Short mmCIF file of C-alpha atoms in Angstrom, two decimals:
data_model
loop_
_atom_site.label_atom_id
_atom_site.label_comp_id
_atom_site.label_asym_id
_atom_site.label_seq_id
_atom_site.Cartn_x
_atom_site.Cartn_y
_atom_site.Cartn_z
CA MET A 1 29.60 9.31 9.41
CA ASP A 2 26.98 7.81 11.70
CA GLN A 3 26.79 11.10 13.58
CA ASP A 4 26.05 12.90 10.31
CA ASN A 5 23.17 10.51 9.65
CA LEU A 6 21.74 11.26 13.08
CA THR A 7 21.87 15.05 12.67
CA SER A 8 21.03 15.58 8.99
CA PRO A 9 17.35 16.33 8.28
CA VAL A 10 15.29 13.41 7.03
CA THR A 11 14.30 13.89 3.38
CA GLU A 12 12.46 10.59 2.91
CA PHE A 13 10.96 7.72 4.85
CA LEU A 14 11.22 4.00 4.12
CA LEU A 15 8.07 1.90 4.47
CA LEU A 16 8.63 -1.69 5.60
CA GLY A 17 5.26 -2.76 4.22
CA LEU A 18 3.39 -5.91 5.16
CA SER A 19 5.92 -8.63 4.36
CA GLN A 20 9.48 -9.10 3.13
CA SER A 21 8.68 -12.40 1.37
CA ARG A 22 8.44 -11.95 -2.39
CA GLN A 23 5.87 -14.73 -2.75
CA ILE A 24 3.64 -13.20 -0.09
CA GLN A 25 4.07 -9.76 -1.63
CA LEU A 26 2.88 -10.98 -5.04
CA PHE A 27 -0.06 -12.79 -3.46
CA LEU A 28 -1.06 -9.70 -1.50
CA PHE A 29 -0.66 -7.54 -4.61
CA SER A 30 -3.12 -9.72 -6.54
CA LEU A 31 -5.54 -9.81 -3.63
CA PHE A 32 -5.45 -6.09 -2.85
CA LEU A 33 -5.58 -5.11 -6.52
CA ALA A 34 -8.81 -7.12 -6.86
CA VAL A 35 -10.18 -5.54 -3.68
CA TYR A 36 -9.23 -2.03 -4.83
CA ALA A 37 -10.82 -2.57 -8.24
CA THR A 38 -13.96 -3.89 -6.53
CA THR A 39 -13.98 -0.82 -4.28
CA TRP A 40 -13.97 1.48 -7.28
CA LEU A 41 -16.54 -0.60 -9.16
CA GLY A 42 -18.97 -0.92 -6.27
CA ASN A 43 -18.83 2.74 -5.28
CA LEU A 44 -19.03 3.96 -8.87
CA ILE A 45 -22.11 1.79 -9.40
CA ILE A 46 -23.78 3.46 -6.41
CA ILE A 47 -22.77 6.96 -7.54
CA SER A 48 -23.87 6.46 -11.16
CA THR A 49 -27.11 4.76 -10.11
CA VAL A 50 -28.08 7.58 -7.76
CA ILE A 51 -27.32 10.15 -10.46
CA SER A 52 -29.10 8.24 -13.24
CA ASP A 53 -32.27 7.07 -11.49
CA PRO A 54 -34.74 9.88 -10.65
CA ARG A 55 -36.38 7.68 -8.01
CA LEU A 56 -33.19 7.91 -5.96
CA HIS A 57 -33.03 11.69 -6.02
CA THR A 58 -33.76 11.84 -2.30
CA PRO A 59 -31.65 13.05 0.64
CA MET A 60 -30.81 9.54 1.85
CA TYR A 61 -29.41 8.38 -1.49
CA PHE A 62 -27.71 11.70 -2.11
CA LEU A 63 -25.84 11.16 1.16
CA LEU A 64 -25.13 7.54 0.24
CA ALA A 65 -23.57 8.61 -3.06
CA ASN A 66 -21.40 11.13 -1.24
CA LEU A 67 -20.31 8.43 1.22
CA SER A 68 -19.16 6.42 -1.80
CA VAL A 69 -17.10 9.40 -2.96
CA ILE A 70 -15.46 9.55 0.47
CA ASP A 71 -14.80 5.78 0.46
CA VAL A 72 -13.04 5.93 -2.90
CA SER A 73 -11.02 8.97 -1.80
CA PHE A 74 -10.03 7.37 1.50
CA SER A 75 -8.90 4.13 -0.13
CA SER A 76 -7.03 5.89 -2.93
CA VAL A 77 -4.80 7.84 -0.55
CA SER A 78 -2.87 4.76 0.62
CA VAL A 79 -3.71 1.69 -1.49
CA PRO A 80 -1.88 2.74 -4.70
CA LYS A 81 1.36 3.21 -2.74
CA LEU A 82 0.80 -0.17 -1.09
CA LEU A 83 0.33 -1.83 -4.49
CA ASP A 84 3.49 -0.13 -5.79
CA HIS A 85 5.46 -1.48 -2.84
CA LEU A 86 4.09 -5.02 -3.22
CA LEU A 87 4.72 -5.23 -6.97
CA LEU A 88 7.77 -3.05 -7.60
CA GLY A 89 9.29 -2.84 -4.15
CA GLY A 90 8.91 0.93 -3.93
CA ARG A 91 9.63 1.56 -0.26
CA ALA A 92 10.72 5.21 -0.27
CA ILE A 93 8.37 8.14 0.18
CA SER A 94 9.60 11.72 0.37
CA PHE A 95 9.13 13.77 3.51
CA ASN A 96 6.69 16.09 1.73
CA GLY A 97 4.93 13.11 0.18
CA CYS A 98 4.58 11.54 3.61
CA MET A 99 3.07 14.71 5.07
CA ALA A 100 0.72 15.01 2.09
CA GLN A 101 -0.38 11.40 2.46
CA MET A 102 -1.13 11.94 6.15
CA PHE A 103 -3.05 15.12 5.36
CA PHE A 104 -5.32 13.55 2.73
CA PHE A 105 -5.67 10.34 4.73
CA HIS A 106 -7.00 12.21 7.77
CA LEU A 107 -8.96 14.63 5.58
CA SER A 108 -11.00 11.84 3.98
CA GLY A 109 -11.08 9.75 7.17
CA GLY A 110 -12.23 12.71 9.28
CA ALA A 111 -14.84 13.63 6.67
CA GLU A 112 -16.20 10.08 6.82
CA VAL A 113 -16.47 10.20 10.62
CA PHE A 114 -18.47 13.43 10.54
CA PHE A 115 -20.47 12.25 7.54
CA LEU A 116 -21.71 9.18 9.41
CA ILE A 117 -23.15 11.55 12.02
CA VAL A 118 -24.93 13.39 9.19
CA MET A 119 -26.41 10.12 7.93
CA ALA A 120 -27.62 9.20 11.43
CA PHE A 121 -29.29 12.62 11.73
CA ASP A 122 -30.94 12.05 8.34
CA ARG A 123 -32.40 8.71 9.52
CA TYR A 124 -33.58 10.30 12.76
CA LEU A 125 -35.50 12.98 10.90
CA ALA A 126 -36.94 10.50 8.40
CA ILE A 127 -38.36 8.36 11.22
CA TYR A 128 -39.19 10.95 13.88
CA LYS A 129 -40.56 13.69 11.59
CA PRO A 130 -41.58 11.98 8.34
CA LEU A 131 -44.09 14.69 7.37
CA HIS A 132 -41.48 17.44 7.66
CA TYR A 133 -38.50 15.37 6.50
CA LEU A 134 -38.24 16.67 2.93
CA THR A 135 -38.84 20.23 4.08
CA ILE A 136 -36.05 20.06 6.64
CA MET A 137 -33.67 17.99 4.52
CA ASN A 138 -33.90 20.18 1.43
CA TRP A 139 -31.07 20.27 -1.09
CA ASP A 140 -29.43 23.33 0.46
CA VAL A 141 -29.29 21.58 3.83
CA CYS A 142 -27.98 18.35 2.27
CA ILE A 143 -25.22 20.15 0.40
CA GLY A 144 -24.38 22.18 3.50
CA MET A 145 -24.04 18.99 5.54
CA VAL A 146 -21.73 17.43 2.95
CA VAL A 147 -19.57 20.55 2.88
CA GLY A 148 -19.61 20.68 6.67
CA ALA A 149 -18.37 17.08 6.92
CA TRP A 150 -15.47 17.84 4.57
CA LEU A 151 -14.65 21.04 6.50
CA GLY A 152 -14.63 19.03 9.72
CA GLY A 153 -12.26 16.54 8.12
CA PHE A 154 -10.07 19.41 6.90
CA ALA A 155 -9.87 20.96 10.38
CA HIS A 156 -8.98 17.60 11.93
CA SER A 157 -6.33 16.86 9.31
CA PHE A 158 -4.86 20.36 9.37
CA ILE A 159 -4.31 20.13 13.12
CA GLN A 160 -2.67 16.70 12.81
CA VAL A 161 -0.23 17.78 10.11
CA ALA A 162 0.40 21.22 11.63
CA ILE A 163 1.54 19.56 14.86
CA MET A 164 3.65 17.04 12.96
CA ILE A 165 5.36 19.21 10.40
CA HIS A 166 7.21 21.46 12.88
CA LEU A 167 8.91 18.52 14.59
CA PRO A 168 12.59 17.81 13.81
CA PHE A 169 13.30 14.51 12.03
CA CYS A 170 17.02 13.85 12.01
CA GLY A 171 17.50 10.20 12.89
CA PRO A 172 15.91 6.88 11.88
CA ASN A 173 13.58 7.09 8.89
CA VAL A 174 12.14 3.56 8.73
CA LEU A 175 8.38 3.24 9.25
CA ASP A 176 7.04 -0.15 10.25
CA ASN A 177 3.89 0.31 8.21
CA PHE A 178 2.68 0.39 4.60
CA PHE A 179 1.69 4.08 4.68
CA CYS A 180 2.55 7.25 6.57
CA ASP A 181 0.46 7.72 9.66
CA VAL A 182 0.72 9.78 12.82
CA PRO A 183 1.62 7.09 15.42
CA GLN A 184 4.61 5.72 13.49
CA VAL A 185 5.94 9.03 12.12
CA LEU A 186 5.65 10.79 15.48
CA LYS A 187 7.93 8.20 17.09
CA LEU A 188 10.72 9.07 14.61
CA ALA A 189 10.98 12.69 15.70
CA CYS A 190 14.32 13.38 17.42
CA THR A 191 12.78 15.24 20.36
CA ASP A 192 10.38 14.57 23.20
CA THR A 193 6.89 14.22 21.71
CA SER A 194 4.80 13.45 24.78
CA VAL A 195 2.86 16.72 24.52
CA GLU A 196 2.26 16.25 20.79
CA GLU A 197 1.12 12.67 21.40
CA TRP A 198 -1.53 13.79 23.86
CA LEU A 199 -2.66 16.50 21.46
CA MET A 200 -2.96 13.87 18.72
CA LEU A 201 -4.90 11.58 21.03
CA SER A 202 -7.31 14.39 21.86
CA ASN A 203 -7.75 15.41 18.23
CA GLY A 204 -8.04 11.86 16.93
CA GLY A 205 -8.82 9.14 19.44
CA LEU A 206 -10.99 11.20 21.79
CA VAL A 207 -13.02 12.70 18.94
CA ALA A 208 -13.55 9.26 17.38
CA THR A 209 -14.60 7.73 20.69
CA VAL A 210 -17.07 10.54 21.44
CA CYS A 211 -18.54 10.39 17.92
CA PHE A 212 -18.87 6.62 18.16
CA GLY A 213 -20.72 6.93 21.48
CA VAL A 214 -23.04 9.59 20.04
CA LEU A 215 -23.78 7.43 17.00
CA LEU A 216 -24.52 4.32 19.06
CA LEU A 217 -26.86 6.34 21.29
CA SER A 218 -28.54 7.88 18.25
CA TYR A 219 -29.16 4.55 16.54
CA THR A 220 -30.40 3.04 19.81
CA VAL A 221 -32.99 5.82 20.04
CA ILE A 222 -33.92 5.33 16.38
CA LEU A 223 -34.37 1.56 16.76
CA VAL A 224 -36.48 2.02 19.90
CA MET A 225 -38.65 4.54 18.05
CA LEU A 226 -39.10 2.07 15.19
CA ARG A 227 -40.40 -0.60 17.56
CA THR A 228 -43.22 1.70 18.68
CA ARG A 229 -44.32 2.55 15.16
CA VAL A 230 -46.43 0.35 12.92
CA SER A 231 -46.01 1.10 9.25
CA GLU A 232 -45.27 -0.72 6.05
CA GLY A 233 -41.92 1.07 5.75
CA ARG A 234 -40.64 -0.08 9.14
CA GLN A 235 -38.69 -3.06 7.77
CA LYS A 236 -37.02 -0.84 5.18
CA ALA A 237 -36.04 1.61 7.92
CA TYR A 238 -34.69 -1.26 10.03
CA ASN A 239 -32.56 -2.51 7.13
CA THR A 240 -31.19 0.96 6.44
CA CYS A 241 -30.32 1.58 10.09
CA LEU A 242 -28.71 -1.84 10.55
CA ALA A 243 -26.60 -1.26 7.44
CA GLN A 244 -25.45 2.09 8.79
CA ILE A 245 -24.71 0.62 12.23
CA THR A 246 -22.58 -2.08 10.58
CA VAL A 247 -20.60 0.53 8.65
CA VAL A 248 -20.19 2.64 11.80
CA CYS A 249 -18.73 -0.32 13.70
CA LEU A 250 -16.41 -1.27 10.82
CA ILE A 251 -15.03 2.27 10.66
CA PHE A 252 -14.94 3.34 14.30
CA GLY A 253 -13.75 0.03 15.78
CA PRO A 254 -10.33 0.05 14.03
CA CYS A 255 -10.11 3.85 14.33
CA ILE A 256 -10.49 3.75 18.11
CA PHE A 257 -8.09 0.80 18.38
CA ILE A 258 -5.35 2.73 16.54
CA TYR A 259 -5.83 6.32 17.72
CA ALA A 260 -7.46 6.16 21.16
CA ARG A 261 -4.45 4.67 22.97
CA PRO A 262 -0.82 5.67 23.56
CA PHE A 263 1.17 5.40 20.33
CA GLN A 264 2.81 2.03 20.79
CA ASN A 265 3.26 -0.66 18.15
CA PHE A 266 1.10 -3.75 18.50
CA ALA A 267 1.29 -6.88 16.39
CA ALA A 268 -2.28 -6.39 15.19
CA ASP A 269 -1.79 -2.79 14.00
CA LYS A 270 -1.07 -3.63 10.36
CA ALA A 271 -3.94 -6.11 10.11
CA VAL A 272 -6.33 -3.57 11.60
CA ALA A 273 -5.04 -0.89 9.19
CA VAL A 274 -5.62 -3.24 6.23
CA LEU A 275 -9.18 -3.80 7.47
CA TYR A 276 -10.24 -0.16 7.56
CA ILE A 277 -8.12 1.13 4.66
CA VAL A 278 -8.41 -1.69 2.11
CA ILE A 279 -11.36 -3.89 3.07
CA THR A 280 -14.01 -1.60 4.58
CA PRO A 281 -14.32 0.78 1.57
CA MET A 282 -15.06 -2.31 -0.54
CA LEU A 283 -17.63 -3.68 1.91
CA ASN A 284 -19.63 -0.47 2.33
CA PRO A 285 -21.36 -0.63 -1.10
CA MET A 286 -22.21 -4.29 -0.51
CA ILE A 287 -23.62 -3.59 2.95
CA TYR A 288 -25.82 -0.75 1.71
CA THR A 289 -27.17 -2.64 -1.31
CA LEU A 290 -27.43 -6.21 0.07
CA ARG A 291 -30.80 -5.71 1.79
CA ASN A 292 -31.87 -2.52 0.03
CA THR A 293 -34.42 -3.62 -2.55
CA GLU A 294 -34.87 -0.05 -3.81
CA MET A 295 -31.17 0.29 -4.60
CA LYS A 296 -30.97 -3.17 -6.17
CA GLY A 297 -34.01 -2.39 -8.31
CA ALA A 298 -32.49 0.92 -9.40
CA ILE A 299 -29.21 -0.79 -10.37
CA LYS A 300 -31.18 -3.26 -12.50
CA ARG A 301 -33.13 -0.44 -14.16
CA VAL A 302 -29.98 1.54 -14.96
CA PHE A 303 -28.25 -1.58 -16.29
CA SER A 304 -31.30 -2.46 -18.40
CA ARG A 305 -31.41 1.04 -19.89
CA GLN A 306 -27.72 0.83 -20.76
CA VAL A 307 -28.12 -2.56 -22.43
CA THR A 308 -31.20 -1.38 -24.31
CA TRP A 309 -29.45 1.79 -25.48
CA GLN A 310 -26.46 -0.21 -26.70
CA CYS A 311 -28.74 -2.61 -28.54
CA LEU A 312 -30.66 0.18 -30.23
CA SER A 313 -27.52 2.11 -31.16
CA ALA A 314 -25.61 -0.90 -32.51
CA SER A 315 -25.07 -0.80 -36.24
CA GLN A 316 -26.47 -4.28 -36.78
CA GLY A 317 -29.06 -4.04 -34.00
CA CYS A 318 -30.13 -6.80 -31.67
CA SER A 319 -33.28 -8.17 -30.15
CA CYS A 320 -34.17 -6.73 -26.73
CA PRO A 321 -37.90 -7.46 -26.38
CA SER A 322 -37.77 -8.08 -22.63
CA LEU A 323 -36.12 -4.76 -21.88
CA LEU A 324 -38.12 -2.39 -24.06
CA PRO A 325 -41.52 -2.70 -22.35
CA GLU A 326 -39.92 -2.34 -18.88
CA GLN A 327 -38.35 0.97 -19.86
CA GLY A 328 -41.44 2.24 -21.59
CA LEU A 329 -39.72 2.36 -24.95
#
């Protein structure tokens, strides 16, 4: 009977999750549900504000709104399954579901990596060639860059899953994680995977490390250029670049830790995964709006218009004297 279990193809995987304690599971469910809701709320506020406020119809904010789309997509690939496990104890995930989760996880994650390079290039042009910035970064170029980032993520993810899906899985099916990812799933294959592991490291860890180095060099050049320029917009440019550097470190640090080393389990792996899957997508909107007075002002304007519209459209009406003059009504 045991021999049959070791030779029959695996049809599902079991996720161990973060803890086996019911009390801890319920606590983590409440915490992560709040974080996930905040992730959606914060990113939707940025997306709706950029769409609604004409003053933000610029390349930088167009890219920022698209980064919010990627953040929501990236978080939504794994967090709902994690919440299901914490609340209902759903540990099983089908083989096809596992492969699909890995594909969309690396699709959105890869797109974010390439998209951060796009945002760094945007800041470089805005500072180095301000007079030609809008001509170079026209809407066709912006849309092309967004599409290019997603295509880069697709190519990265396709290679990961294509390597994985041909491997035989006929033995243990327990994953010591809360989602399906390459390092843990690869170790369950019932064949030698040393070649595949090095291919994964090249496609994932090496690419992430090189991109991180390029981004750090790019932002170093940008910050040095800012020091030599005297203009009233320098502080705003500093704030924008520092926000982007913070996001780059939050994303690439855990990514390099997980994927740029041999696939061995470390005690910190789950905590690091929680950081970049659950926490970072929530922090990104806060980081980009905390010191961005233009974004904060736009959010207030959009909120004021919504409140004013609701007041004016209410059947009984209400008094909104402070809002009407501000909106030119």
